[in-house]
Amino acid sequence: MGHARDSRYAARHGEDVLRLLAEQPFAWLVSAGGEDAAFTPLPLRAECDAEGVLVALRGHLALRNPHVARLLRDGRAQALLMGPHAYVSPSWLDDRTQAPSWNYAAAMFDLDVAVSAEADDIRDELDALITQMETGRPKAWSLPEMGGRYARLASGVVVLRGVVREVRATFKLGQDEARHDFAQLLLGLQAGGEHALVAWMQDFAGAAEDRA
């Protein structure tokens, strides 16, 4: 998160981070330090308060994962989220003296994690994640369709709730580019199929123009 302290690349508001979580929920959960350091890729959901402010991240782990024991011993952890990103080539620019770069959206969440093996907590979390991921799909699937298999599979997981202590987010989306260069970079990224990144860049650029 080398750019995290650069105000040019900061989130404009909490909704930027929530959007990043919604679009790219697959993250690394990291418990660093010590002989039982653990690193697990997993989907995470946002939990917000009544005002829509992010207060926690929720997810689940396999019970056999050694990360569970680490979290029970020490619940302090970080979640690392990488959103859309791509190499930015000077070959797209009229000015070929420019240096290459990399545009991206990313966030780090400092967490206090609690683990639960309660059956109701597990069902609630799995149902919420499935609902989030299936919404809008043709013939969307739901948890009850698993039938009798559910009890066996659910017995092998625990759920986690990570209270958010701090968020460090970076949205390096061409804010420092001249208007002419920015337009050329968008064309290059679009040609390369980087549509998600282009959408973020256009959104941030449009908001900046609205404020100008």
XYZ file of C-alpha atoms in Angstrom:
212
model
C 0.000 0.000 0.000
C 2.771 2.375 -0.932
C 0.322 4.987 -2.219
C -2.013 4.695 0.761
C -0.736 7.929 2.337
C -0.929 9.915 -0.926
C -4.100 11.974 -0.795
C -4.374 11.986 -4.590
C -5.209 8.292 -4.505
C -7.412 8.193 -1.414
C -10.987 6.939 -1.385
C -13.391 9.806 -1.949
C -15.796 8.393 0.632
C -16.688 5.106 2.309
C -18.814 4.018 -0.627
C -15.685 3.552 -2.747
C -14.427 0.901 -0.339
C -17.855 -0.759 -0.106
C -18.056 -0.894 -3.896
C -14.620 -2.476 -4.060
C -15.689 -5.126 -1.554
C -18.898 -5.828 -3.448
C -17.187 -6.124 -6.840
C -14.139 -8.061 -5.616
C -15.005 -9.933 -2.396
C -12.166 -12.471 -2.678
C -9.366 -11.377 -0.336
C -6.353 -12.603 1.619
C -6.870 -12.946 5.362
C -3.452 -12.551 6.960
C -2.312 -13.364 10.488
C 1.375 -12.484 10.388
C 4.133 -13.130 12.904
C 5.027 -16.138 14.996
C 5.410 -19.793 14.156
C 1.687 -20.152 13.437
C 1.462 -17.297 10.920
C -1.420 -17.995 8.567
C -2.591 -16.706 5.185
C -5.943 -17.719 3.679
C -7.722 -16.598 0.491
C -11.477 -16.336 1.059
C -14.580 -14.290 0.162
C -15.504 -11.539 2.616
C -18.727 -9.571 3.020
C -19.221 -6.056 4.321
C -21.259 -5.459 7.460
C -22.502 -1.864 7.791
C -24.241 -0.006 10.582
C -27.570 1.811 10.282
C -25.820 4.790 8.656
C -24.191 2.595 6.002
C -20.717 2.823 7.547
C -18.501 -0.271 7.303
C -18.061 -1.823 10.760
C -16.966 -5.425 10.102
C -16.034 -8.043 7.533
C -17.682 -11.457 7.611
C -16.640 -14.780 6.118
C -16.058 -18.458 6.760
C -13.147 -20.879 6.969
C -12.762 -24.638 6.839
C -12.610 -25.980 10.379
C -9.488 -27.982 9.484
C -7.669 -24.830 8.337
C -4.813 -24.071 10.810
C -5.766 -20.421 10.494
C -8.733 -21.099 12.779
C -6.473 -22.033 15.680
C -4.384 -18.920 15.074
C -7.463 -16.687 15.164
C -8.670 -18.315 18.361
C -5.275 -17.593 19.916
C -4.905 -14.110 18.455
C -7.784 -12.452 16.619
C -5.734 -9.567 15.265
C -5.519 -9.941 11.485
C -5.497 -8.034 8.219
C -7.576 -8.516 5.082
C -5.897 -7.570 1.807
C -8.115 -6.846 -1.173
C -6.941 -6.288 -4.739
C -9.468 -4.820 -7.136
C -9.121 -4.195 -10.872
C -5.573 -3.462 -11.993
C -3.486 -3.362 -15.140
C -0.145 -2.387 -16.608
C -0.199 1.080 -18.174
C 1.994 1.253 -21.283
C 3.671 4.409 -22.651
C 3.151 2.856 -26.092
C -0.396 4.227 -25.988
C 0.814 7.822 -25.638
C 1.968 10.400 -28.146
C 4.664 11.323 -25.628
C 6.822 8.201 -25.498
C 9.182 9.723 -22.926
C 6.606 8.862 -20.270
C 7.363 5.979 -17.912
C 5.242 2.838 -17.617
C 2.985 2.510 -14.599
C 0.327 0.319 -13.016
C -3.190 1.484 -12.185
C -5.168 -0.311 -9.496
C -7.655 -0.220 -6.653
C -6.734 -1.974 -3.407
C -7.541 -1.918 0.293
C -6.153 -3.189 3.591
C -8.435 -3.776 6.577
C -7.019 -4.069 10.080
C -9.325 -6.428 11.983
C -10.175 -7.902 15.356
C -11.564 -11.311 14.408
C -13.958 -13.470 16.418
C -14.698 -17.064 15.357
C -17.988 -18.907 15.839
C -18.939 -22.557 15.351
C -22.594 -22.004 16.295
C -24.948 -23.667 13.820
C -27.200 -20.597 13.469
C -24.225 -18.311 12.848
C -22.873 -20.656 10.191
C -26.190 -20.936 8.373
C -26.801 -17.185 8.511
C -23.360 -16.409 7.085
C -23.459 -19.007 4.316
C -26.969 -17.964 3.330
C -25.969 -14.276 3.246
C -22.897 -14.955 1.093
C -24.849 -17.144 -1.326
C -27.598 -14.542 -1.593
C -25.031 -11.831 -2.349
C -23.285 -13.892 -5.013
C -26.424 -15.342 -6.635
C -28.493 -12.160 -6.828
C -29.205 -11.232 -10.441
C -28.186 -14.598 -11.878
C -30.581 -16.497 -14.137
C -32.022 -19.439 -12.185
C -30.290 -18.184 -9.022
C -29.387 -20.941 -6.575
C -30.331 -20.884 -2.879
C -29.005 -22.693 0.178
C -32.107 -24.862 0.871
C -31.555 -26.584 -2.486
C -28.602 -28.381 -0.946
C -31.027 -30.461 1.079
C -29.511 -33.097 3.332
C -25.973 -32.379 2.180
C -25.993 -29.047 3.994
C -25.629 -30.419 7.537
C -22.579 -32.496 6.617
C -20.824 -29.689 4.790
C -21.698 -27.017 7.373
C -20.168 -29.116 10.125
C -16.785 -28.576 8.487
C -16.716 -24.765 8.649
C -16.602 -21.925 11.155
C -17.594 -18.318 10.564
C -15.672 -15.185 11.377
C -16.536 -11.580 12.068
C -13.694 -9.088 11.842
C -14.384 -5.735 13.477
C -12.706 -3.071 11.339
C -10.102 -1.083 13.266
C -8.653 0.755 10.275
C -8.988 0.875 6.492
C -6.185 1.917 4.141
C -7.375 2.138 0.558
C -5.598 3.202 -2.612
C -7.343 4.113 -5.856
C -4.512 4.878 -8.292
C -6.642 5.576 -11.317
C -4.817 8.157 -13.397
C -5.536 11.161 -11.192
C -2.061 12.539 -11.954
C -2.353 12.245 -15.739
C -2.855 15.172 -18.111
C -6.289 15.106 -19.761
C -4.903 14.244 -23.217
C -2.729 11.420 -21.831
C -5.588 10.111 -19.700
C -7.834 9.782 -22.758
C -5.146 7.852 -24.634
C -4.552 5.541 -21.675
C -8.268 4.783 -21.482
C -8.257 3.783 -25.158
C -5.252 1.512 -24.607
C -6.804 -0.173 -21.590
C -10.134 -0.623 -23.360
C -8.395 -2.250 -26.308
C -6.745 -4.644 -23.874
C -10.069 -5.630 -22.329
C -9.482 -3.923 -18.976
C -13.090 -2.761 -18.776
C -13.473 -2.926 -15.005
C -10.423 -0.729 -14.453
C -11.579 1.694 -17.143
C -14.954 2.036 -15.413
C -13.256 2.958 -12.135
C -10.947 5.449 -13.873
C -13.854 7.111 -15.667
C -15.871 7.298 -12.458
C -13.071 9.008 -10.532
C -12.296 11.325 -13.440
C -15.955 12.270 -13.820
C -16.264 13.073 -10.135
C -13.161 15.261 -10.326
C -14.595 17.172 -13.282
C -17.871 17.686 -11.419
C -15.945 19.273 -8.549
C -13.884 21.511 -10.867
